[in-house]
mmCIF file of C-alpha atoms (C1' of nucleotides) in Angstrom:
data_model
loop_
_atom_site.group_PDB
_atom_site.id
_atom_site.type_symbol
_atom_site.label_atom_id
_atom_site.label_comp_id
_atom_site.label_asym_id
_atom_site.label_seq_id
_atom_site.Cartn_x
_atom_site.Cartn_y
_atom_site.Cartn_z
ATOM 1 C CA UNK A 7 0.000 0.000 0.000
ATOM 2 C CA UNK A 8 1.569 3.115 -1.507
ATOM 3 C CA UNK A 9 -0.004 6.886 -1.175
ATOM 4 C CA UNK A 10 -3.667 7.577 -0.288
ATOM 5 C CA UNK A 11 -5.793 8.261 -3.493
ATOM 6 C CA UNK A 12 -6.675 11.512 -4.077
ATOM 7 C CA UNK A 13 -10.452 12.104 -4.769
ATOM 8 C CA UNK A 14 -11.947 15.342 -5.783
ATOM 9 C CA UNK A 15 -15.517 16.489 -5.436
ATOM 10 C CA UNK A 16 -16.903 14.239 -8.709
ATOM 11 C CA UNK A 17 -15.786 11.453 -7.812
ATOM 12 C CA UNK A 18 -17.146 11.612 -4.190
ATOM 13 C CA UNK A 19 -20.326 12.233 -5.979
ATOM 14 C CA UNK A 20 -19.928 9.627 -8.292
ATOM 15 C CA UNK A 21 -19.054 7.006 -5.122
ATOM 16 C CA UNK A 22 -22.258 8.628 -3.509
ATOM 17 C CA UNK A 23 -24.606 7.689 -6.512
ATOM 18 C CA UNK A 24 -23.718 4.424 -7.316
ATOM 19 C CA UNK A 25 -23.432 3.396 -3.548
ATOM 20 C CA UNK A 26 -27.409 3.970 -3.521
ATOM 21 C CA UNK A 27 -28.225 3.332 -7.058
ATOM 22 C CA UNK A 28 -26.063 1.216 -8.669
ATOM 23 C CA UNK A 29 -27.775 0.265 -11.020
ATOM 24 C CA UNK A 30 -27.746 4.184 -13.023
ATOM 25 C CA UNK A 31 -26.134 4.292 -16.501
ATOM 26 C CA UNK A 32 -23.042 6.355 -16.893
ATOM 27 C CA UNK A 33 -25.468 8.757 -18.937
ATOM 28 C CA UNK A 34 -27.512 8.708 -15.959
ATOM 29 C CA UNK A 35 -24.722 9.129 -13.579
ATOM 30 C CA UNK A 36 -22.830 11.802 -15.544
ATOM 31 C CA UNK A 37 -25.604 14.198 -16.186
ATOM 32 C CA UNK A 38 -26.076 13.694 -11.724
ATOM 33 C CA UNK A 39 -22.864 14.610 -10.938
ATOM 34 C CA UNK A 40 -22.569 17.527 -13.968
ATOM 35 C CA UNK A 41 -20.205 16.134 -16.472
ATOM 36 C CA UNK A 42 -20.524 14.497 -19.389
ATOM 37 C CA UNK A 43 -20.648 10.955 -20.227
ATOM 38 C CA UNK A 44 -16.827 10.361 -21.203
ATOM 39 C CA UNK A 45 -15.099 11.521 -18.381
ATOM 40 C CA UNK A 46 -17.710 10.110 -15.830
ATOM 41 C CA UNK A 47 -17.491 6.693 -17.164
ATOM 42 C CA UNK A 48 -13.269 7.157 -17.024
ATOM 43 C CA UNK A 49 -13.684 8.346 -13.136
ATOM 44 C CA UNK A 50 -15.485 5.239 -12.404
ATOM 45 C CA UNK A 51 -12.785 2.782 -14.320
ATOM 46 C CA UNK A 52 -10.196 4.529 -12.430
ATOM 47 C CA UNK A 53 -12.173 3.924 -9.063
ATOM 48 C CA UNK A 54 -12.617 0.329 -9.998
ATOM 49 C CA UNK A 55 -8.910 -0.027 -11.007
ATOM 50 C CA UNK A 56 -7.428 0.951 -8.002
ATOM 51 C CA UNK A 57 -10.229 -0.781 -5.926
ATOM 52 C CA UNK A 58 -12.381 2.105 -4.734
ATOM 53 C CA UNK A 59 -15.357 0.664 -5.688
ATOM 54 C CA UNK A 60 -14.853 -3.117 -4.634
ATOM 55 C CA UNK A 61 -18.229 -4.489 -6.167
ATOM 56 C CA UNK A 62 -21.510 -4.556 -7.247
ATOM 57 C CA UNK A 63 -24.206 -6.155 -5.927
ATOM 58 C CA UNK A 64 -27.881 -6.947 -6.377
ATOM 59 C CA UNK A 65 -30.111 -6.879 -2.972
ATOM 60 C CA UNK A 66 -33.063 -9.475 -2.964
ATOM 61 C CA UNK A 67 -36.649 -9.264 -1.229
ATOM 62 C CA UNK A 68 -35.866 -11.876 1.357
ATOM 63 C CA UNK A 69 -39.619 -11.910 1.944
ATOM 64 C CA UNK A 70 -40.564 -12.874 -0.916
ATOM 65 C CA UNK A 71 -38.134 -15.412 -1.122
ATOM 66 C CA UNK A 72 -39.559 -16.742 1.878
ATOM 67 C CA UNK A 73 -36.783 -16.205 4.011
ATOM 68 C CA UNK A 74 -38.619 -15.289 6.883
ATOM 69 C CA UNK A 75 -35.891 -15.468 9.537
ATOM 70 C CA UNK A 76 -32.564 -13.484 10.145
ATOM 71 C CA UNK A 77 -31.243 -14.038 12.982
ATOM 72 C CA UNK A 78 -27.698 -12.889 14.783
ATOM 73 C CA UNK A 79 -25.577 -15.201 16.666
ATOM 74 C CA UNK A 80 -23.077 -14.218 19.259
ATOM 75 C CA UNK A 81 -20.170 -16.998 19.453
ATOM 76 C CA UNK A 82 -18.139 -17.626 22.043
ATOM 77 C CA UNK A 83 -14.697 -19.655 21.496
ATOM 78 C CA UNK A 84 -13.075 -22.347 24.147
ATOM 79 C CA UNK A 85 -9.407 -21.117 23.441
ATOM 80 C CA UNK A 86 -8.592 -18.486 21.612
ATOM 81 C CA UNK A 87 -5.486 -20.249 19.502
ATOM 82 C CA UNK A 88 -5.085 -19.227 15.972
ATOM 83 C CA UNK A 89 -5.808 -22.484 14.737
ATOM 84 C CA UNK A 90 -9.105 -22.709 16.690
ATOM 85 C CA UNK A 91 -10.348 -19.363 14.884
ATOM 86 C CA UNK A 92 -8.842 -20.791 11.856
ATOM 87 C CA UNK A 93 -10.408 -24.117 11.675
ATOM 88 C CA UNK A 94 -13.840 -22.489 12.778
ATOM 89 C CA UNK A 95 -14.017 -19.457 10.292
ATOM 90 C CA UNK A 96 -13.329 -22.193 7.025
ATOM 91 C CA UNK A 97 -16.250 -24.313 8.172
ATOM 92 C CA UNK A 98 -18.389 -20.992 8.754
ATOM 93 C CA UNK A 99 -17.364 -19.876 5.025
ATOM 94 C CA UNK A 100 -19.073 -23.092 3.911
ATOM 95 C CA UNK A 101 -22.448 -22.581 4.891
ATOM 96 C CA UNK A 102 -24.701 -20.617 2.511
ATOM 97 C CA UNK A 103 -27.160 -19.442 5.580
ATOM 98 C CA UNK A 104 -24.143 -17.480 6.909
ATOM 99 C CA UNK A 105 -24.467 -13.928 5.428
ATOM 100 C CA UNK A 106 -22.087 -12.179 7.542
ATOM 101 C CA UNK A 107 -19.535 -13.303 9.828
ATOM 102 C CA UNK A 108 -17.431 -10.951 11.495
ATOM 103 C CA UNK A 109 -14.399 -11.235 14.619
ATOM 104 C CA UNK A 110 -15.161 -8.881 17.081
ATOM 105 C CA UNK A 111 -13.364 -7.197 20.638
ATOM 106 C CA UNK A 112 -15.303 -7.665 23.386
ATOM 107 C CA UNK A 113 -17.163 -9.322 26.398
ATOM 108 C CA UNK A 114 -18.625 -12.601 26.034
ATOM 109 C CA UNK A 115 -18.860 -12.832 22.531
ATOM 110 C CA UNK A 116 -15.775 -13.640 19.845
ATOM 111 C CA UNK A 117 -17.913 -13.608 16.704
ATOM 112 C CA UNK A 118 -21.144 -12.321 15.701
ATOM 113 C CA UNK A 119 -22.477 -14.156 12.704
ATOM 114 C CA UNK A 120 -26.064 -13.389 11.016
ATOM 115 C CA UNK A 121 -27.928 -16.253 9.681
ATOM 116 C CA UNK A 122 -30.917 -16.249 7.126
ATOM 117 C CA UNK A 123 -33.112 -19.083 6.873
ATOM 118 C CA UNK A 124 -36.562 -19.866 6.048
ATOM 119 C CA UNK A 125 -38.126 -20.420 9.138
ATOM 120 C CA UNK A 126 -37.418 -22.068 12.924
ATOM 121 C CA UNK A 127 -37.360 -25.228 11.554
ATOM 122 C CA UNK A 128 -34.453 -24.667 9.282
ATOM 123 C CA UNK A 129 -32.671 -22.513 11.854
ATOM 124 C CA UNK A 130 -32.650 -25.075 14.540
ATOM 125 C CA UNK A 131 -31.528 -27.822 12.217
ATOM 126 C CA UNK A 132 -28.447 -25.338 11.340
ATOM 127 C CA UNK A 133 -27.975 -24.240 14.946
ATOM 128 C CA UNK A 134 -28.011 -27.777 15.848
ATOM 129 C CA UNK A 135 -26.231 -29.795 12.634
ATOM 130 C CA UNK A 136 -23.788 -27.001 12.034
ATOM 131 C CA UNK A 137 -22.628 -24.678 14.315
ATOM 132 C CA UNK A 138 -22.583 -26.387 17.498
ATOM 133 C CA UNK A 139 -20.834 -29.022 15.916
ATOM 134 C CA UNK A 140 -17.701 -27.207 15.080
ATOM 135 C CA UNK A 141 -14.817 -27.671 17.447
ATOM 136 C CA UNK A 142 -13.821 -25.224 20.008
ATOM 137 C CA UNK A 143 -17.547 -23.487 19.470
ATOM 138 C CA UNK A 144 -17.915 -23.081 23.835
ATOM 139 C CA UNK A 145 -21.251 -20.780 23.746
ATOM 140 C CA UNK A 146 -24.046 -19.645 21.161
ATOM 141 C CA UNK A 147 -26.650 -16.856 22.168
ATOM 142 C CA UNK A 148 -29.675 -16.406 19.506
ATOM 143 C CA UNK A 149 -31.457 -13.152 18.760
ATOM 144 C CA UNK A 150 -34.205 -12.392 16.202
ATOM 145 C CA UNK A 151 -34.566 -9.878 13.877
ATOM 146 C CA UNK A 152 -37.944 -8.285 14.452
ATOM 147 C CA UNK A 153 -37.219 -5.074 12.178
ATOM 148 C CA UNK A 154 -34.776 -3.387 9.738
ATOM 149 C CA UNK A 155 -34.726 0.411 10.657
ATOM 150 C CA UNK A 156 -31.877 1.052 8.616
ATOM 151 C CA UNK A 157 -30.387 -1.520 6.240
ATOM 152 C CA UNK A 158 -28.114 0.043 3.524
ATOM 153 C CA UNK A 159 -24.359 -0.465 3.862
ATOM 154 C CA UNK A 160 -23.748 3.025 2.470
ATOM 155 C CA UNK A 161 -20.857 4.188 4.204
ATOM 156 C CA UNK A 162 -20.725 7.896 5.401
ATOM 157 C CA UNK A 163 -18.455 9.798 2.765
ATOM 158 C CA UNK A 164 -19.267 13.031 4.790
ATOM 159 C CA UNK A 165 -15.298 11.871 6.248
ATOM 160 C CA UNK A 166 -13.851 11.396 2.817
ATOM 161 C CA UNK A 167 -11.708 14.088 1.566
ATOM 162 C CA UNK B 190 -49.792 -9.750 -0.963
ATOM 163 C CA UNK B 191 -51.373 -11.951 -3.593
ATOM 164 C CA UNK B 192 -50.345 -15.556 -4.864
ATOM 165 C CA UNK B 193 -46.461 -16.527 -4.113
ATOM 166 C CA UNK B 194 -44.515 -15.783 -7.328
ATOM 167 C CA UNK B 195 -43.572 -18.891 -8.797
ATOM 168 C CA UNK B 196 -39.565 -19.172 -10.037
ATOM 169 C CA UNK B 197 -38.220 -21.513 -12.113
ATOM 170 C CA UNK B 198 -34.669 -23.078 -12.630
ATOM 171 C CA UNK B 199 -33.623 -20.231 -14.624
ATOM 172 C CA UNK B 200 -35.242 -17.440 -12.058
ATOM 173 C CA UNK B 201 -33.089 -18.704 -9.300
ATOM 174 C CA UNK B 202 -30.047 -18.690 -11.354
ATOM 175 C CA UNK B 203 -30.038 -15.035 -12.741
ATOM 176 C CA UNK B 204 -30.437 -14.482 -9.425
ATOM 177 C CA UNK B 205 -27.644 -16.034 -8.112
ATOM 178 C CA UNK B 206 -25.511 -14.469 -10.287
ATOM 179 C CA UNK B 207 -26.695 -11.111 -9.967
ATOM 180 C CA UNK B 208 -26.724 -11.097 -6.398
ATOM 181 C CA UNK B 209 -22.767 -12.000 -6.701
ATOM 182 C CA UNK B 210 -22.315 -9.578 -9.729
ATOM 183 C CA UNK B 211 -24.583 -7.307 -9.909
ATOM 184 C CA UNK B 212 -22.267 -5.524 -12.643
ATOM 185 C CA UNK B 213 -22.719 -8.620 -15.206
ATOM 186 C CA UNK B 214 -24.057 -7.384 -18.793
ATOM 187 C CA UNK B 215 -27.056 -8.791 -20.191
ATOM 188 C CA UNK B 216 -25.153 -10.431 -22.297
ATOM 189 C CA UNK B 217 -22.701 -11.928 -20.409
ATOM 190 C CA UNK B 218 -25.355 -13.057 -17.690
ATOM 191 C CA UNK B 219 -27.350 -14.531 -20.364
ATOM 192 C CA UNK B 220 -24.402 -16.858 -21.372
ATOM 193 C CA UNK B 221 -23.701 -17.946 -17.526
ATOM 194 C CA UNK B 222 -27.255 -19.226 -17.394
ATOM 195 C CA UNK B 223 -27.486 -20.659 -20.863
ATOM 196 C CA UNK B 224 -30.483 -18.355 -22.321
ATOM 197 C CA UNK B 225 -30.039 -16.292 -24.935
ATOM 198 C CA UNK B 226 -29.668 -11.719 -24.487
ATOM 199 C CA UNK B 227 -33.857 -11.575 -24.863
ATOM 200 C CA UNK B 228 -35.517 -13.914 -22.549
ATOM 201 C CA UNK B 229 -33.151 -13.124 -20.020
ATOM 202 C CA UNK B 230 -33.075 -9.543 -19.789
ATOM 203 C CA UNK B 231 -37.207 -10.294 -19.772
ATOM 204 C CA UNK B 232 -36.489 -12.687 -16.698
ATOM 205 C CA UNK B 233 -34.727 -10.107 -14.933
ATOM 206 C CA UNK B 234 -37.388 -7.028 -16.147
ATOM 207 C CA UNK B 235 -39.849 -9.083 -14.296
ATOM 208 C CA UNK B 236 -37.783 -10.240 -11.158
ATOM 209 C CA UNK B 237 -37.357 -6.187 -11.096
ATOM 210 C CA UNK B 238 -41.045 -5.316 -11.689
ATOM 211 C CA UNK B 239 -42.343 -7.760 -9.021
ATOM 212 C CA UNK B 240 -39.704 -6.416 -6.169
ATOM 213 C CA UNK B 241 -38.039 -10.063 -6.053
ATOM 214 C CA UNK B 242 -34.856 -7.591 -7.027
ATOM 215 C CA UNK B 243 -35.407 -4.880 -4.731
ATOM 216 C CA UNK B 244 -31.976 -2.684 -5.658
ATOM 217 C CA UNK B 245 -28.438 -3.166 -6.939
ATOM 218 C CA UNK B 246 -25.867 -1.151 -5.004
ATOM 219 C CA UNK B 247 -22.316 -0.547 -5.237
ATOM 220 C CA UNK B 248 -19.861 -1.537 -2.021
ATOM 221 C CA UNK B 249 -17.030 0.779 -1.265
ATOM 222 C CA UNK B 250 -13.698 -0.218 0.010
ATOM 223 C CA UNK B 251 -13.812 1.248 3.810
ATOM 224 C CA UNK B 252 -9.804 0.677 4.247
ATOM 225 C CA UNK B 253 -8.999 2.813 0.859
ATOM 226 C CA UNK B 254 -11.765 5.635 2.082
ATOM 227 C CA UNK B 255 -10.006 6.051 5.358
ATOM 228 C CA UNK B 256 -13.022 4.341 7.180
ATOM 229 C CA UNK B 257 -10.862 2.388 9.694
ATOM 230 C CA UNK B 258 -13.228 1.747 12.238
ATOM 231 C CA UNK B 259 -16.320 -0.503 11.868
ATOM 232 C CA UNK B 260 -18.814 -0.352 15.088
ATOM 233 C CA UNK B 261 -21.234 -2.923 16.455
ATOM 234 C CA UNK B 262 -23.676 -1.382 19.038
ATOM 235 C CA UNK B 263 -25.982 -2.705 21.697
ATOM 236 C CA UNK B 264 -28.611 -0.537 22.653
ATOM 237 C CA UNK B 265 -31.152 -1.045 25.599
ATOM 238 C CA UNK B 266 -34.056 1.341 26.096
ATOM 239 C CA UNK B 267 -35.481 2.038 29.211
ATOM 240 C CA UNK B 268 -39.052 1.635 28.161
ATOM 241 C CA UNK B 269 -40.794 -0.224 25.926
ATOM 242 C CA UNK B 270 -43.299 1.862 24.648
ATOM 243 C CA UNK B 271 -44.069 2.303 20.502
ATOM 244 C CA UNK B 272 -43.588 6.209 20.694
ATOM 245 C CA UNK B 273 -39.864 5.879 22.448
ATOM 246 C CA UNK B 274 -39.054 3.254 19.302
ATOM 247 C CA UNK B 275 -40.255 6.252 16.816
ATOM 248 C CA UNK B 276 -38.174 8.807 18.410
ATOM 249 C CA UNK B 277 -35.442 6.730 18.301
ATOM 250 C CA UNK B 278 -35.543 5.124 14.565
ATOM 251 C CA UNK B 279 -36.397 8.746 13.637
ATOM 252 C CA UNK B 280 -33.359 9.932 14.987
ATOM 253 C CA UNK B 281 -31.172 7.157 14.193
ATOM 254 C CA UNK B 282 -32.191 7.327 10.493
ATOM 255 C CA UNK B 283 -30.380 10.713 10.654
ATOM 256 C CA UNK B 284 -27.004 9.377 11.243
ATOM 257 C CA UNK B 285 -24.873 8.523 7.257
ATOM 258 C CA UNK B 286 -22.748 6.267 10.198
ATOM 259 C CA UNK B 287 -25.229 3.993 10.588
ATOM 260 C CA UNK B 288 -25.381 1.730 8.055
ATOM 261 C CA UNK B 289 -27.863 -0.699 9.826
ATOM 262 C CA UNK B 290 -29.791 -0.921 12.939
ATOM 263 C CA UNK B 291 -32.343 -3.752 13.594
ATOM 264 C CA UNK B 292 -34.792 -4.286 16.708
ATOM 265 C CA UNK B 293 -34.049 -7.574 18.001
ATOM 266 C CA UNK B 294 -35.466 -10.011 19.953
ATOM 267 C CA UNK B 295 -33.330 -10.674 23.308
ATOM 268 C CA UNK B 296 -32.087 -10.371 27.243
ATOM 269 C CA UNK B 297 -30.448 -7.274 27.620
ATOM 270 C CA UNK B 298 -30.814 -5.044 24.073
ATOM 271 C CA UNK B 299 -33.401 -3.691 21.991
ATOM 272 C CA UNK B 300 -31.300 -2.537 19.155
ATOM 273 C CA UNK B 301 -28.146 -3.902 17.303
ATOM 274 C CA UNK B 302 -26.582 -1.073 15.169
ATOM 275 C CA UNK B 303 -23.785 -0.829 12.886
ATOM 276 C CA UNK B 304 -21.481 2.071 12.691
ATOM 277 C CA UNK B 305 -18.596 3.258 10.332
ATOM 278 C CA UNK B 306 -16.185 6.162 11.367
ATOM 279 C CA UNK B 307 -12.492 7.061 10.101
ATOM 280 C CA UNK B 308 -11.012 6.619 13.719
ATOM 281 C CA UNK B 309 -11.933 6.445 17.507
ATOM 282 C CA UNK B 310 -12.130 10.318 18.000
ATOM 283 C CA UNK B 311 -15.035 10.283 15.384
ATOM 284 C CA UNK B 312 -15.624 6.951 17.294
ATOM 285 C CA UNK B 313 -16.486 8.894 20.616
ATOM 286 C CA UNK B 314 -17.618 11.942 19.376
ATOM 287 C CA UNK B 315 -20.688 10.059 17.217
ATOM 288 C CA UNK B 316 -21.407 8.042 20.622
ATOM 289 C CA UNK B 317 -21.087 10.720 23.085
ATOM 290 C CA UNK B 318 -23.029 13.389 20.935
ATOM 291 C CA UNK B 319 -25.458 11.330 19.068
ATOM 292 C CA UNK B 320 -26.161 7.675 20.717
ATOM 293 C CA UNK B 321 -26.698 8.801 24.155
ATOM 294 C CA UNK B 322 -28.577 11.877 23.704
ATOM 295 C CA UNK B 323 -31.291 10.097 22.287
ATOM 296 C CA UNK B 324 -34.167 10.132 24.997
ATOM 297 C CA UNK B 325 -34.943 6.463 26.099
ATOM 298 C CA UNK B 326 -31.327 5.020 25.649
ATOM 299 C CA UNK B 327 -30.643 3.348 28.517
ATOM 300 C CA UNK B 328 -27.876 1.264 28.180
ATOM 301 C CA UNK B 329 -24.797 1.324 25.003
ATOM 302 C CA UNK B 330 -22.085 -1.807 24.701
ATOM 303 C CA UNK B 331 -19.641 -0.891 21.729
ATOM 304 C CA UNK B 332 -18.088 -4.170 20.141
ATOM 305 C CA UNK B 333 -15.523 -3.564 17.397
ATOM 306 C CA UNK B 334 -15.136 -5.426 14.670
ATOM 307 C CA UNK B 335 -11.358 -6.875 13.920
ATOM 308 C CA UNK B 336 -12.431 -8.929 10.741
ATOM 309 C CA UNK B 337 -14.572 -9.099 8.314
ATOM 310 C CA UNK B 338 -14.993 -12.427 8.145
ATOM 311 C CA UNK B 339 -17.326 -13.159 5.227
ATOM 312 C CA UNK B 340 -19.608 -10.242 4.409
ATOM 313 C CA UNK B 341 -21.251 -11.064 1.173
ATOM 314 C CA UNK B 342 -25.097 -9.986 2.187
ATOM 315 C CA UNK B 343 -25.529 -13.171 -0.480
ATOM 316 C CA UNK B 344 -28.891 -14.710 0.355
ATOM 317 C CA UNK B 345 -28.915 -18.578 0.319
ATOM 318 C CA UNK B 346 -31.067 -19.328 -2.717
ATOM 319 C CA UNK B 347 -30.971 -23.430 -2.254
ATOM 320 C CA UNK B 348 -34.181 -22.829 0.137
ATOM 321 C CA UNK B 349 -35.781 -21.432 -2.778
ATOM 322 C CA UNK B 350 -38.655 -23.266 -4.551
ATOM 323 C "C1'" DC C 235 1.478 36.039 -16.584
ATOM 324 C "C1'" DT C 236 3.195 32.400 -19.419
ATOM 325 C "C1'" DT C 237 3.848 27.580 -20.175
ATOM 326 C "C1'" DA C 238 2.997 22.768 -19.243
ATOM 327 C "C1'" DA C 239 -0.005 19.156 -17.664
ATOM 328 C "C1'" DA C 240 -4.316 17.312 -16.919
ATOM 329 C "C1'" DT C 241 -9.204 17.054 -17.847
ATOM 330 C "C1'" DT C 242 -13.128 17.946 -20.370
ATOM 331 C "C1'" DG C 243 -16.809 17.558 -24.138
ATOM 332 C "C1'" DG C 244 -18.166 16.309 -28.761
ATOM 333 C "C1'" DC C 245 -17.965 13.105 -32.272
ATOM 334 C "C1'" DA C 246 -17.436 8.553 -34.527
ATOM 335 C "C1'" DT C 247 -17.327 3.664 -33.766
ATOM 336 C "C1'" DT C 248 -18.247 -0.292 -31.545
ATOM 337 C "C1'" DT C 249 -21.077 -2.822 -28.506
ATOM 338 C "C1'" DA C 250 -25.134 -3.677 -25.805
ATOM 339 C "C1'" DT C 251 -30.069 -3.140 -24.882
ATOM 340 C "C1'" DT C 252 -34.625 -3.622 -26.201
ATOM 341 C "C1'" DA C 253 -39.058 -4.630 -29.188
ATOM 342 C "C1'" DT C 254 -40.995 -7.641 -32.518
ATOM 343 C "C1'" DC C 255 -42.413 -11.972 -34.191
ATOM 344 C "C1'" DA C 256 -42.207 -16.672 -36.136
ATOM 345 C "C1'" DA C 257 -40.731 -21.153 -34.365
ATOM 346 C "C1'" DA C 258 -40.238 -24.258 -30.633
ATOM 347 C "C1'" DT C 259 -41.503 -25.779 -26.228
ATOM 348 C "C1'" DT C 260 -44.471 -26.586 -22.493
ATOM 349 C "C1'" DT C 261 -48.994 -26.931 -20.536
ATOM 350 C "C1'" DT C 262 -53.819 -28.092 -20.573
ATOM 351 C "C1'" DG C 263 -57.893 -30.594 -21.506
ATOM 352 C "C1'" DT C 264 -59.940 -34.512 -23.330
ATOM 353 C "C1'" DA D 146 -51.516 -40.268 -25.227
ATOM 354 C "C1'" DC D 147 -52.800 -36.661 -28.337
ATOM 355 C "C1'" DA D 148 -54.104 -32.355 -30.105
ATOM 356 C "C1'" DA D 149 -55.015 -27.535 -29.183
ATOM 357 C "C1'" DA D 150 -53.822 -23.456 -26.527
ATOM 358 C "C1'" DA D 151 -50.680 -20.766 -24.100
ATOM 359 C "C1'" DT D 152 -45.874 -19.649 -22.969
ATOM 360 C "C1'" DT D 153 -41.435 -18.964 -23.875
ATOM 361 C "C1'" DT D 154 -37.630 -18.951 -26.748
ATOM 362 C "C1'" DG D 155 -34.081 -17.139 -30.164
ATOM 363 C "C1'" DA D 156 -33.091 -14.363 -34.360
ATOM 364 C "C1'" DT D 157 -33.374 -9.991 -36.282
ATOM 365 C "C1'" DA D 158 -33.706 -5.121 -36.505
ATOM 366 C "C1'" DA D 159 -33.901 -0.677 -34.394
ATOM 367 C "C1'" DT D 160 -32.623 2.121 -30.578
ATOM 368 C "C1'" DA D 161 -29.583 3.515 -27.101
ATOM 369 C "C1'" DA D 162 -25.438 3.267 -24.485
ATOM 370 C "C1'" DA D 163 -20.450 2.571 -23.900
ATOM 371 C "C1'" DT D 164 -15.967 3.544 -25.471
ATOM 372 C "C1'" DG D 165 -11.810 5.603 -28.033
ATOM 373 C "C1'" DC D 166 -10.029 9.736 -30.026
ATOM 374 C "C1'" DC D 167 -8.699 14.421 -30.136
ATOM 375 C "C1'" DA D 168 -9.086 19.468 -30.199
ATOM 376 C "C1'" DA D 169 -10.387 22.862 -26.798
ATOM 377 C "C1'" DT D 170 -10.668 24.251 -22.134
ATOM 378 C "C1'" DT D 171 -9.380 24.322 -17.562
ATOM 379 C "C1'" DT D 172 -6.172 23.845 -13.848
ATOM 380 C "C1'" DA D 173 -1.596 23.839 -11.913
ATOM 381 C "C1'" DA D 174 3.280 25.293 -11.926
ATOM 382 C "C1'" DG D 175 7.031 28.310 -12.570
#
DNA sequence: CTTAAATTGGCATTTATTATCAAATTTTGT
DNA sequence: ACAAAATTTGATAATAAATGCCAATTTAAG
């Protein structure tokens, strides 16, 4: 990792479009931001070369894919060796129902993982079958999703400069 | 909320691929799911039209933005009552460093919330003059996140029918 | 204030998206 | 199991968007 990368005020606009709407055109995007199609569409190359923008993504109505239940899982860990984390984060990548995993500081928990499934069924057969069965795995503590207040991962670019 | 909208093979496909890459062509998604550019782009039209695709965004790189620190919160309110959730979604809604808050089901909080910040001044400063002047806050446990495990928001499509 | 470097906007070309429709496939009813 | 009806497909053509090029403008440097 060399020097920062410099952004001026079109492509902080250009980040803030597509981070909500990525699904605009770069005719679309370029008459938002005030410039014309040609150097929009190289601003957003550029921010994709050097790994700015990471990816793009489609979002799905877990509703009406009948995935009725998200739930978060704080995990606690036996010993905290490398290899323990190790062994337990590979088997975690494997399961589909695992949307998010992350390490975390902190009390009781190591990890906090959030799980979609259908319905209880389907989440006690993974609680059960798949995560309590992975070694060093010394605590698991359930909560439900009732409702998303906020759910877009748009990061705050008010701190970018 | 009418009749459950039936998918086929090809449904689920295009929309496991989009949900991977949502920046895929027409084209080129056409090819990875063996139809050709027209019935596709018709499939996805009407995934789009009946809210099955609810959005495609575009995920920043946090490290590269100077967005070092990534926030998990526990929040407890000291009553229960529907008008102390308003006030506080309300607010909340107002924060670009929240990029997700949920009500939960649980012991001790009401409220898991994500937060993004460059560094632990902004850190404290967000908590200290936003978080715990909201009335009916009544308790505030800050886990940090050390890795991002997995983080794909991918939904798992194999309970789809 | 002059010169050099970088960035823009318009245009031409290539490529992709989108509408149309006959042919093929699947579904339905008998 | 068969024929008719309804969908869905793939090819083609027309429209629109993406991309490369370059002269003109803007910005930065001396």
């Amino acid at each position: 990792m060399t020097s920062k990368i410099q952004l001026d005020a079109f492509d902080v606009k250009i980040l803030q479009e597509l981070q909500i709407d990525g699904g605009l055109s770069n005719q679309e995007l370029a008459e938002k931001i005030g410039l014309s199609a040609s150097p929009c569409l190289r601003r957003v190359k550029i921010l994709e070369e050097n790994g700015i923008i990471e990816k793009r993504v489609t979002l799905l109505d877990r509703k009406k894919l009948g995935l009725d239940i998200t739930a978060i899982i704080q995990i606690g860990m036996d010993r905290h060796t490398p290899k323990k984390f190790e062994v337990f984060e590979a088997q975690l990548k494997t399961y589909e129902e695992v949307i998010e995993c992350y390490l975390i500081t902190g009390q009781d928990a190591d990890y906090t993982i959030k799980v979609v499934v259908p319905d209880m069924e389907a989440y006690q057969e993974f609680l059960l079958n798949h995560i309590t069965t992975i070694p060093g795995v010394s605590s698991v503590t359930s909560s439900f999703v009732m409702r998303r207040v906020v759910d877009t991962g748009a990061l705050p670019l008010k701190y970018v400069k």
